[in-house]
XYZ file of C-alpha atoms in Angstrom:
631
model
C 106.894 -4.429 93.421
C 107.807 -7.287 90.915
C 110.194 -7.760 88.578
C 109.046 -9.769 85.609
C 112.467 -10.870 83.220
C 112.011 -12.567 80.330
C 114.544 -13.618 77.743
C 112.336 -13.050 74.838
C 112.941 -9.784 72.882
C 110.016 -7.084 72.162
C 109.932 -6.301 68.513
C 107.803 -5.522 65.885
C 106.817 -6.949 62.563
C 109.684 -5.668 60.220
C 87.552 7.360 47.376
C 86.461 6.627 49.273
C 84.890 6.785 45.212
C 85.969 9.109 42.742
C 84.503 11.973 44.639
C 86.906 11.239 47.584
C 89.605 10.945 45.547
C 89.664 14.126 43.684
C 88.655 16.099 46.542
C 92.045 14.596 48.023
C 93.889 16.075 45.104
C 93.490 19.846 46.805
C 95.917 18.775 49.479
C 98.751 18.979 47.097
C 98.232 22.975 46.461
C 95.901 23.748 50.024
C 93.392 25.373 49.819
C 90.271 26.398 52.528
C 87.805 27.284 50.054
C 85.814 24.348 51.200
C 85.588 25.138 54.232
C 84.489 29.025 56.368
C 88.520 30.548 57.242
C 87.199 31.376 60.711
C 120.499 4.072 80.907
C 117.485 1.971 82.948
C 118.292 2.246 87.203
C 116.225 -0.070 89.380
C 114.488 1.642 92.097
C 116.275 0.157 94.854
C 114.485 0.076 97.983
C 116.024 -1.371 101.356
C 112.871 -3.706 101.693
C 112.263 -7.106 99.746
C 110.344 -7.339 96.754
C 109.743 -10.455 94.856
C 110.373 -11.305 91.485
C 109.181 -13.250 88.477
C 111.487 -14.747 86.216
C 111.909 -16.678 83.297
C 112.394 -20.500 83.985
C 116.012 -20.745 82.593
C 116.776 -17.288 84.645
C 115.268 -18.481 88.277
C 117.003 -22.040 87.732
C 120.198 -20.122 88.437
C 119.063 -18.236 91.172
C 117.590 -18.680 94.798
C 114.292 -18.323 95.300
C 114.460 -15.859 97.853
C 116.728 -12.583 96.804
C 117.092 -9.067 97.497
C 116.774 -6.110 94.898
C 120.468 -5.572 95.656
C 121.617 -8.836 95.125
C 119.812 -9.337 91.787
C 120.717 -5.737 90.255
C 124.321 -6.469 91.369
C 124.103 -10.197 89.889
C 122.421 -8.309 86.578
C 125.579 -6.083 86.591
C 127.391 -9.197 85.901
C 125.682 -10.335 82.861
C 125.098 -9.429 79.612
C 121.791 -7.761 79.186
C 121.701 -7.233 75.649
C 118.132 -9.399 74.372
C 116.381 -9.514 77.988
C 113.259 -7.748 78.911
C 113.218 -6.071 82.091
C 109.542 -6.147 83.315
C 108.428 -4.254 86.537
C 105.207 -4.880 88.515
C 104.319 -1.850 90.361
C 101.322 -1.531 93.029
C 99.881 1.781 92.559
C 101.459 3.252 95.266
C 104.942 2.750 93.768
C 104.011 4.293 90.417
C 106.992 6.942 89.794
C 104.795 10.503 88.981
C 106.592 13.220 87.288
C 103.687 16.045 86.789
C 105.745 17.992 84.508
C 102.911 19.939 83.176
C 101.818 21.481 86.452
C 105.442 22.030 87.280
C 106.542 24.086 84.300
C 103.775 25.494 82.798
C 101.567 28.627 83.926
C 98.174 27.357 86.061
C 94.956 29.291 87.344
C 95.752 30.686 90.889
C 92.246 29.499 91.703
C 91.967 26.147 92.175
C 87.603 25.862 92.552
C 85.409 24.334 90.014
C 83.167 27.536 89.496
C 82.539 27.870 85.959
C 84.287 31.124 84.383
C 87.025 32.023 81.829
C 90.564 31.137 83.022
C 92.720 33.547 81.724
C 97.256 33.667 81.413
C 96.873 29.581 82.762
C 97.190 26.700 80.820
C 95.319 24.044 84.095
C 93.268 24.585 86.779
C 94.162 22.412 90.019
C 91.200 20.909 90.773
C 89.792 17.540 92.565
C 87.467 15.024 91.231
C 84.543 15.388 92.901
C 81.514 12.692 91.743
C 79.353 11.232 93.990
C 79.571 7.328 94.512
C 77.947 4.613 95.458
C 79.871 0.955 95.564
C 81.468 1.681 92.198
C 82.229 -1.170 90.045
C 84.884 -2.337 88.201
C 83.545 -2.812 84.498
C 86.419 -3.774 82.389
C 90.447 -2.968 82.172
C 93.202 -3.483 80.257
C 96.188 -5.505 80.806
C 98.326 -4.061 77.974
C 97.658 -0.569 79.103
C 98.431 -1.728 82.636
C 101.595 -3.282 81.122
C 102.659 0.318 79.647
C 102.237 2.086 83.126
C 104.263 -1.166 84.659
C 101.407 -1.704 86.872
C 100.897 -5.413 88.310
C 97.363 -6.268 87.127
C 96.812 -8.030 90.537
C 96.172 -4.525 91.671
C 92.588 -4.396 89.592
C 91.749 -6.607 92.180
C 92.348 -4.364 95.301
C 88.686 -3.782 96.850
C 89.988 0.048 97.002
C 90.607 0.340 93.336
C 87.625 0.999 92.129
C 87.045 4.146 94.424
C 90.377 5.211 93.300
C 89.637 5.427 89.637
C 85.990 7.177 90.219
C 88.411 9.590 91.697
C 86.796 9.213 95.573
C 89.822 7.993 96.925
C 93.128 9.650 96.263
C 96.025 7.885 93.827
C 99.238 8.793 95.750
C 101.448 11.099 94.047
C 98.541 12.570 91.540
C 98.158 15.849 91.334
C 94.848 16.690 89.158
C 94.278 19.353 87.009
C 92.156 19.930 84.443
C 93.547 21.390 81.180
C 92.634 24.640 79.454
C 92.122 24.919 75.856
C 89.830 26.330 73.102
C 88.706 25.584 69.679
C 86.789 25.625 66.346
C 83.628 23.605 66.844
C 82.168 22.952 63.154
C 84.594 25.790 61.755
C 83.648 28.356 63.939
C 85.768 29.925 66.559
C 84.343 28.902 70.291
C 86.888 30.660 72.346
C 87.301 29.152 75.770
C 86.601 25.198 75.928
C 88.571 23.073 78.518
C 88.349 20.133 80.220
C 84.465 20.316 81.022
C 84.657 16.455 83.017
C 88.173 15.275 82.334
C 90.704 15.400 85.015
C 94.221 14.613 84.702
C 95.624 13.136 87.711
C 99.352 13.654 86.317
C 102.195 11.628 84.565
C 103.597 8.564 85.242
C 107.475 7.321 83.754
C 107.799 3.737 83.338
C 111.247 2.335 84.192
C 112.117 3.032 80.149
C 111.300 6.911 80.523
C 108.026 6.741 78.785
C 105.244 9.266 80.148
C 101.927 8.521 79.957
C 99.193 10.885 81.513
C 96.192 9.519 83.061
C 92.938 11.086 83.174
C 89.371 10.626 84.948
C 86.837 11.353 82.602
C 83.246 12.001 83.822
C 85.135 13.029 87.400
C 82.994 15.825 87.993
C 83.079 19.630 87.572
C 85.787 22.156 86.500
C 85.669 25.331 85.775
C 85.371 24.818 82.108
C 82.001 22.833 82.568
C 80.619 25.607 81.572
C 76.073 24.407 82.437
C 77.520 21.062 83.129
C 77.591 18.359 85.637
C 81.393 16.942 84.847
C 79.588 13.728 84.860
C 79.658 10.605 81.805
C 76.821 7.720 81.616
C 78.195 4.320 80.995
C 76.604 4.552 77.438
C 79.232 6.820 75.944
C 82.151 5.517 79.076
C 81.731 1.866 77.397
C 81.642 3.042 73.785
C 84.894 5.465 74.657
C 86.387 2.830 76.604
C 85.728 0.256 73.770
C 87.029 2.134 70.994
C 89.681 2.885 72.758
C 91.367 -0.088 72.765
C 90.052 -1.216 69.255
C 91.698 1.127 67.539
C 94.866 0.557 69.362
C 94.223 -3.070 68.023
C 94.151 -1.976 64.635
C 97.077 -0.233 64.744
C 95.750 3.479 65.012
C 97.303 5.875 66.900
C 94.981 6.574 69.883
C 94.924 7.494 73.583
C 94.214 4.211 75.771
C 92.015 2.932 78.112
C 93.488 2.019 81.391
C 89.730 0.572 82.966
C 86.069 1.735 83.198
C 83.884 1.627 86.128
C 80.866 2.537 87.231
C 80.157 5.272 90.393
C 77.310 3.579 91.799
C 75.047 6.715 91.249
C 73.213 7.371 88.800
C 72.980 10.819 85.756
C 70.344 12.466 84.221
C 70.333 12.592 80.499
C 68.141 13.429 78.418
C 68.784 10.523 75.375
C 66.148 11.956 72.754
C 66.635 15.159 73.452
C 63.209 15.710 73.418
C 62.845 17.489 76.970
C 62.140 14.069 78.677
C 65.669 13.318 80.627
C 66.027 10.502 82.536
C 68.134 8.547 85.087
C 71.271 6.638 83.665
C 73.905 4.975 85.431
C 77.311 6.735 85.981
C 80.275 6.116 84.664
C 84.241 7.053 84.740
C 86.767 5.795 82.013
C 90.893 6.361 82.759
C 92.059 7.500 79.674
C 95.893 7.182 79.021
C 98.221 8.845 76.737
C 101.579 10.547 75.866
C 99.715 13.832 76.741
C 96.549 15.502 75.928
C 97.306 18.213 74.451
C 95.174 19.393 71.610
C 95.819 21.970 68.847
C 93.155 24.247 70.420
C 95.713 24.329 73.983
C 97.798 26.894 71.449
C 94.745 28.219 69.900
C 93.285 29.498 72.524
C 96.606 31.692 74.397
C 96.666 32.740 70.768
C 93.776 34.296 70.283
C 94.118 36.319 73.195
C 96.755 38.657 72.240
C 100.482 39.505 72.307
C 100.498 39.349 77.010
C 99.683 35.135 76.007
C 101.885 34.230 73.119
C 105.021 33.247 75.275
C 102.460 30.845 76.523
C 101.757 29.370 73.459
C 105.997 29.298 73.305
C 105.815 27.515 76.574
C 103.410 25.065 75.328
C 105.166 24.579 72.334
C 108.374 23.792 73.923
C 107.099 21.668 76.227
C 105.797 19.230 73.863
C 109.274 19.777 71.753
C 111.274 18.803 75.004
C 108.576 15.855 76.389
C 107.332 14.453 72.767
C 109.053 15.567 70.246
C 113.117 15.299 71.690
C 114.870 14.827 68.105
C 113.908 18.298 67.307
C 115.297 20.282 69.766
C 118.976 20.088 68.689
C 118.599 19.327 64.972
C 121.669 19.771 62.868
C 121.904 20.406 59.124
C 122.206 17.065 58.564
C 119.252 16.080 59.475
C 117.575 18.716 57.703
C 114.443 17.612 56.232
C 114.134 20.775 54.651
C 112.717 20.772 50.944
C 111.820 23.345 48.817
C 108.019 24.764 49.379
C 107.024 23.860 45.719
C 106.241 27.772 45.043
C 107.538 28.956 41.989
C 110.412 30.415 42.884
C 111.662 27.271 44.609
C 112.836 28.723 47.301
C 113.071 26.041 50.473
C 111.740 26.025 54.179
C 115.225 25.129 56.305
C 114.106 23.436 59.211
C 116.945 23.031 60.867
C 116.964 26.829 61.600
C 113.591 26.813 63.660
C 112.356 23.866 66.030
C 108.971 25.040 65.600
C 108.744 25.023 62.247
C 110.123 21.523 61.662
C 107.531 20.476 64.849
C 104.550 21.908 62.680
C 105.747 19.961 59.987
C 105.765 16.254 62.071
C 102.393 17.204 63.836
C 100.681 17.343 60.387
C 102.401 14.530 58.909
C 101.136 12.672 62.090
C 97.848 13.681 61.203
C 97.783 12.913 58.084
C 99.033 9.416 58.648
C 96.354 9.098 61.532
C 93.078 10.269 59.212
C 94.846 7.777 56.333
C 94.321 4.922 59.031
C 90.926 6.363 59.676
C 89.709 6.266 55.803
C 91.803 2.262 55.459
C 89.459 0.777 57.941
C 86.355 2.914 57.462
C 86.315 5.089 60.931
C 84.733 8.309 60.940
C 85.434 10.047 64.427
C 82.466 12.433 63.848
C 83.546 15.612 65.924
C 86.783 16.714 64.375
C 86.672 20.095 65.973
C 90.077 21.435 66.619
C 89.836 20.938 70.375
C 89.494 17.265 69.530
C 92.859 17.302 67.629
C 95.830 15.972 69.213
C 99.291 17.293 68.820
C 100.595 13.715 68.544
C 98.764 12.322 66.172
C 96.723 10.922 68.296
C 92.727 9.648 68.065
C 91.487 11.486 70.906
C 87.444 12.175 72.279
C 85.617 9.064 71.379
C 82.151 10.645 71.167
C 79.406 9.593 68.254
C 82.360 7.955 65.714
C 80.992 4.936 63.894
C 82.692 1.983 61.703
C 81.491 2.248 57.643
C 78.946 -0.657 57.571
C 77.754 -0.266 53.793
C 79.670 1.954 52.038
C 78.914 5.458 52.098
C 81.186 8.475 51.575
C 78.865 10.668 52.666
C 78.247 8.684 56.240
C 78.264 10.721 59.500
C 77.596 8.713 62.883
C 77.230 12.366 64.639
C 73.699 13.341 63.877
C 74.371 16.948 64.794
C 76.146 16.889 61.747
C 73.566 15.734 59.400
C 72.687 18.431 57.951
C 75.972 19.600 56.632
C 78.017 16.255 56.760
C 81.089 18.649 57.548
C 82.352 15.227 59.004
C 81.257 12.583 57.226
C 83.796 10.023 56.316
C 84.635 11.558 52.820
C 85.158 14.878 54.168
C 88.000 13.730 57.010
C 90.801 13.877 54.780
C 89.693 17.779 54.159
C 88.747 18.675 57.179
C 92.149 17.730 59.305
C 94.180 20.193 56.882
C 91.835 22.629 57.795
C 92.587 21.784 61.136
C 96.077 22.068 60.572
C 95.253 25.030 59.071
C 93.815 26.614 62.015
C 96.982 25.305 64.207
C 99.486 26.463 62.037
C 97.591 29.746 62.157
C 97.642 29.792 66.181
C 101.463 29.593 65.896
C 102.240 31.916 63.527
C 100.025 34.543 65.351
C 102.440 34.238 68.343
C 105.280 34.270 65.802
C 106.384 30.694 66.373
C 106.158 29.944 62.190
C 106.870 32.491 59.112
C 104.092 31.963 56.604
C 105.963 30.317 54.562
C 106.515 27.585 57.057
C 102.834 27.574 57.728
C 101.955 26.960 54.215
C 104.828 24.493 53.770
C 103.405 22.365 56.970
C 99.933 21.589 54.862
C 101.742 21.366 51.944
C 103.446 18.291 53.865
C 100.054 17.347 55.616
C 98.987 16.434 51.871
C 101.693 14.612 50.660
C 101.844 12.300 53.793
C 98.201 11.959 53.326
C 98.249 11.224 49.745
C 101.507 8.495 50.191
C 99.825 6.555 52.954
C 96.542 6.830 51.595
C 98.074 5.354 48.428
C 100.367 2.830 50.072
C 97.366 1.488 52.228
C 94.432 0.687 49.511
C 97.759 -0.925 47.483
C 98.465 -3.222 50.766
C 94.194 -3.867 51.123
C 94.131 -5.000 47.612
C 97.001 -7.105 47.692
C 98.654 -5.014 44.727
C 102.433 -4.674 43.528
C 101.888 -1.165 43.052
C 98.742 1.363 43.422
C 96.462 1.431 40.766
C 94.482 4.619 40.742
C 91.836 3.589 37.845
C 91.146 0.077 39.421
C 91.254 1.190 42.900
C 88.296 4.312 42.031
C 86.599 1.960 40.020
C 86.086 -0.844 42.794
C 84.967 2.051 45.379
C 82.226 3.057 42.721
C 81.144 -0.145 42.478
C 80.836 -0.951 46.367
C 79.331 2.768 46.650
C 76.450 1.472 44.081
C 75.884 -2.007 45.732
C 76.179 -0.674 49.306
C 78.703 -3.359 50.216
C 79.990 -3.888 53.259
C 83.594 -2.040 53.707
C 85.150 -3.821 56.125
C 83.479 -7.809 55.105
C 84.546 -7.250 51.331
C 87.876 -6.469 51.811
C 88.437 -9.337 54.164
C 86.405 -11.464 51.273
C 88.430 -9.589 48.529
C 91.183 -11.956 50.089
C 89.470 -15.187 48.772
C 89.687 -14.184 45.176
C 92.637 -16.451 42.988
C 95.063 -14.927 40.780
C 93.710 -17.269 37.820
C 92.964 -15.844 34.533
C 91.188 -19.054 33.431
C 88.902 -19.364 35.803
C 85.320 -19.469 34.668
C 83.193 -16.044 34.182
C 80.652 -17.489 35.627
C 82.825 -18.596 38.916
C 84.347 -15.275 39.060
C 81.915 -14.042 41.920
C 81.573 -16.877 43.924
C 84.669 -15.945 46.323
C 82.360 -12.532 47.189
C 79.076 -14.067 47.242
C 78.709 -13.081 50.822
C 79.424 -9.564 50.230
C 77.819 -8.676 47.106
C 73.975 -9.703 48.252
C 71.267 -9.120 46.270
C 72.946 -7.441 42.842
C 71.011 -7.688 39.341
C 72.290 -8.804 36.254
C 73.573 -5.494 35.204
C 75.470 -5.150 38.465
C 76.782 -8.799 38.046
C 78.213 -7.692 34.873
C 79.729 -4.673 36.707
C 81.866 -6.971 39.279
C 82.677 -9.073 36.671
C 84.151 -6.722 34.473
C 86.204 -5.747 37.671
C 87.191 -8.874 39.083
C 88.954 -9.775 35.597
C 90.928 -6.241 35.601
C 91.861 -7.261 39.238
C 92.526 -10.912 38.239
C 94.738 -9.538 35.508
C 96.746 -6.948 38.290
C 97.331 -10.215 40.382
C 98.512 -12.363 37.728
C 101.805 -9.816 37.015
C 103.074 -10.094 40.883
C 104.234 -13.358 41.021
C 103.085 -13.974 44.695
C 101.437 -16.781 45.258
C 97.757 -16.937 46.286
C 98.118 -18.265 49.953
C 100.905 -15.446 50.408
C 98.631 -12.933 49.434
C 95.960 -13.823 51.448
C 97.992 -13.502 54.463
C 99.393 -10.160 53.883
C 95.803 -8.805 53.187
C 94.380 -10.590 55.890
C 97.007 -8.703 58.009
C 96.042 -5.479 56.751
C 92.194 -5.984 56.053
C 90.563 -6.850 59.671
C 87.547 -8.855 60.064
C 86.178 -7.324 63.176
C 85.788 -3.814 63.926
C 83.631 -2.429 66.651
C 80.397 -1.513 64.899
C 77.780 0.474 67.124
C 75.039 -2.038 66.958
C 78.054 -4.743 68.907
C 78.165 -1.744 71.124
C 74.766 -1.062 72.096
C 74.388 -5.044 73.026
C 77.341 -4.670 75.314
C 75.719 -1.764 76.973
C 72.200 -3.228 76.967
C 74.161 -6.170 78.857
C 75.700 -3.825 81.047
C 72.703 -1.945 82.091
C 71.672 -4.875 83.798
C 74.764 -5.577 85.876
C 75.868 -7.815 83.201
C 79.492 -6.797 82.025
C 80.458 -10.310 80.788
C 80.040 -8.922 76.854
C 81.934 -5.310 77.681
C 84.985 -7.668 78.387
C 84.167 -10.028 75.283
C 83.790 -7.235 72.834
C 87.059 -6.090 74.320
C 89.126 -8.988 73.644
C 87.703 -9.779 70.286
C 88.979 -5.828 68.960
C 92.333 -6.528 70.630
C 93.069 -8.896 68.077
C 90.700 -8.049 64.767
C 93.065 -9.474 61.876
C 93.101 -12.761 63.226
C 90.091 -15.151 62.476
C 89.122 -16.288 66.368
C 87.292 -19.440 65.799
C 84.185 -19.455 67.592
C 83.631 -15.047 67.744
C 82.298 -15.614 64.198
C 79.130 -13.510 65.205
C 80.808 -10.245 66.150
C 81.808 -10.313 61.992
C 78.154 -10.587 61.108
C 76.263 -7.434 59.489
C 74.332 -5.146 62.134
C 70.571 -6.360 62.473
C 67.482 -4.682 61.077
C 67.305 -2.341 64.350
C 70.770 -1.142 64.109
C 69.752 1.093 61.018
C 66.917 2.821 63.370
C 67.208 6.805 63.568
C 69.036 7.867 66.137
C 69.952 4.728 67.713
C 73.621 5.938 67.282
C 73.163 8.843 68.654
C 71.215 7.298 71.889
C 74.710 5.324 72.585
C 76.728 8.582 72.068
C 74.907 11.327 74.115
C 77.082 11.722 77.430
């Protein structure tokens, strides 16, 4: 163990065309006609660790101390402004495994496929096959969460513990239970078909973080199955992962990908020709995993299951949600249902009601961060939906390149584009919907509260939705009629979403300039646009000047604050597929690359100029998405 202290302090800085936005107009009055209803302790040991400090801390100290003597000499000090960092081998990681502990689990603990019934888990043991796995790629801030020392990615042993062929100490797996609507129809059973959940893990600040195995092997909710992931769809999921934690999305993590040394059969075209791929297992780490299809499903199956859904509910009230569970009147954030007879929802008076509430106005906020940087997940089925607010089940999502409203990276989907990027907005209240549903069934919620929780999903949606394009245009306050406008007009000229507003940036709050130098800030955006079209951006770009000119800030100011807001990489499939192309090969150099450029995609990182460039001729093939999502 090592203990890393550091003076510094953590903190943190202080429609989609006119079609998207009036369809986002039903959230204020839901409706589902658009849809089919269906105090921090060291661990004190008695041997020596060492320690890391910070150079003006270990001048005062000798270099060779025990835990005791430093947590006494710590005693002595004012802590107030120093970091506390622990570096934990993997063998001192400090497992909890509430979820096993105080929920019901499947008395069976085999990995024969059938339906689990009265349990929310199944005990169960990864079980791939390897062969000299490989570590691909890992990440040091998720490492950093778990207080793990990133010297132990370079045990020789690691890799075989995170294909799940060597046990982690203190894990207990299990794979969770669950059901869900899949495209709006009612599945019943789902489950954890390859993901296994090793357990939790508290850091020294009492943060839990699950980690889970996926592509570990069978469970009994594999249903025809192997349990098994390629490294196609481990490097996209692992990829995305962290990318969207770099753009400030709520998401589960990636702790590290490798590779089992064996290889999968998949059959990429689906055309009856499968083939050999190599295998691959991501560790996926989060708060918890829990999905709004873990309530659906004890729901569904009558009145002997619904203190299960109770006992699911207030165990992410007690774990995740804490501030509800003894919420006075005073906190009330109780409001009146906007009915007609203004009569008001009192939170205060049940926990569940006022945790329905925060679960869709975490959704909400999530699927606003989704539309501001052009991600469309592509399988929001309520089994993909996490309680938290989380993105969760990187499968066939794509980045907007041009923009399209009516995009869908899932090619299942194409005939219906239930969920294209337009539709996201729509589709999680119907989600919510469906969860809110689950809980009033087992008479959790009145339905009152359950309307009043999507009531709140759409004003969330609608304020941060708002707020965000107000922030990506670098406006004083959100302009509805420029805002539609400017989407029409990058809908007609299929401009690139993400490269135009990181261009959009460029543009000078000058009235006088020149009509005929208006465009020149976006000539490498708006490529290959007729006169008529000219006219078009022109006619914009003055009613934008004119917005900018009535703020005050200055140019350079603004530039910054957009820039902070609008990034200028994202992880677009094509910058995928060369990564796994590389990786197929043995070569993982551009897996890491790719990784650290979407850690950091607001800032300009001279030199990775050619991971902003627009995809290549091949990247618009048929189905080449879809080759780098199958699993």
């Amino acid at each position: 163990m090592l203990f890393h202290i550091s003076a510094s302090l953590s903190h943190t800085s202080s429609s989609t065309t006119a079609f998207f936005l009036s369809s986002t107009a039903k959230f204020l009055r839901p409706r589902f006609s658009f849809f089919p209803k269906p105090p921090f302790q060291f661990p004190i040991h008695q041997k020596r660790h060492r320690f890391v400090f910070s150079q003006s801390t270990a001048a005062s100290m000798d270099s060779a101390v025990t835990v005791d003597s430093v947590a006494d000499d710590l005693k002595k000090q004012n802590l107030e402004g120093i970091e506390i960092k622990l570096k934990l081998n993997l063998e001192e990681l400090n497992w909890d495994n509430s979820f096993v502990r105080e929920l019901p689990g499947d008395p069976r603990s085999d990995s024969i496929p059938r339906e689990v019934l009265h349990a929310c888990y199944t005990k169960v043991l990864p079980s791939v096959p390897v062969n000299n796995p490989q570590l691909v790629a890992l990440s040091e801030s998720v490492a950093e969460l778990l207080e793990l020392d990133p010297r132990e990615f370079e045990r020789p042993d690691f890799p075989l513990i995170f294909s799940g062929a060597s046990p982690l100490v203190g894990a207990i797996p299990y794979a969770q239970n669950y059901g869900g609507h899949q495209f709006g129809m009612w599945a019943g059973q789902l489950g954890d078909g390859r993901a296994i959940t090793l357990g939790e893990i508290l850091n020294s600040k009492s943060q839990r973080w699950e980690l889970q195995l996926k592509g570990a092997g069978k469970t009994p909710y594999s249903r025809f199955a192997d349990g098994l992931a390629v490294l196609r769809s481990s490097i996209r999921e692992f990829l995305c992962s962290e990318a969207m934690h770099g753009l400030g999305i709520p998401t589960t993590r990636a702790l590290c990908l490798v590779t089992t040394g064996k290889d999968v059969m998949r059959d990429m075209f689906y055309d009856g020709n499968p083939k050999d791929e190599p295998g691959a297992i991501v560790c996926r780490v989060a708060q918890s995993f829990l999905r709004f299809g873990s309530y659906q499903l004890h729901a569904s199956r009558g009145k002997k299951d619904f203190e299960i859904v109770r006992a699911l509910a207030d165990y992410a009230i007690r774990y995740h949600f804490p501030h509800l569970e003894n919420m006075t009147r005073s906190e009330s954030i109780s409001s009146n249902t906007g009915e007609e007879d203004n009569s008001a929802v009192d939170l205060t008076s049940n926990k569940y009601a006022a945790w329905a509430v925060e679960v869709a106005e975490r959704t909400a906020s999530m699927i606003a961060r989704w539309q501001d940087v052009g991600f469309t997940h592509g399988v929001m089925n309520t089994d993909n939906m996490s309680v938290l607010g989380l993105t969760i089940d990187y499968g066939p999502f794509g980045f907007l390149d041009s923009f399209d409203p009516s995009y869908t990276p899932n090619t299942t989907d194409l005939p219906g584009r239930r969920y294209c990027f337009a539709n996201q907005p729509d589709v999680g209240l119907w989600n919510i919907a469906q969860f809110t549903s689950a809980l009033s069934t087992a008479e959790l919620l009145s339905d009152k509260e359950a309307d009043y929780a999507m009531e709140r999903y759409g004003n969330k949606f609608m304020d941060d939705y708002q707020d965000i394009m107000t922030r990506k245009l670098g406006l004083a306050k959100y302009n509805k009629k420029l805002i539609g406008e400017l989407l029409k007009n990058m809908v007609s000229d299929k401009v690139d979403y993400t490269n135009f507003f990181r261009s959009l940036s460029n543009i000078k709050a000058d009235p006088a300039i020149p009509e005929d130098q208006l465009l020149v800030p976006l000539k490498d955006v708006l490529l290959d646009i007729g006169m008529e079209r000219r006219e078009a951006w022109t006619s914009w770009i003055k009613s934008y000047i004119q917005e900018l000119s009535i703020t005050g800030v200055l140019d350079e100011e603004r530039k910054v604050s957009m820039n902070s807001v609008n990034p200028k990489y994202i992880l677009r499939n094509y910058l995928c597929q060369n990564a796994i192309d590389a990786a197929e090969q043995g070569n993982f150099g551009e897996v890491r690359q790719l990784l650290k450029v979407m850690q950091c995609p607001f800032h300009e990182q001279p030199g990775m100029e050619k991971y902003a460039r627009l995809p290549p001729a091949w990247a618009h093939r048929p189905g080449v998405c879809m080759l780098s999502c199958s699993s």
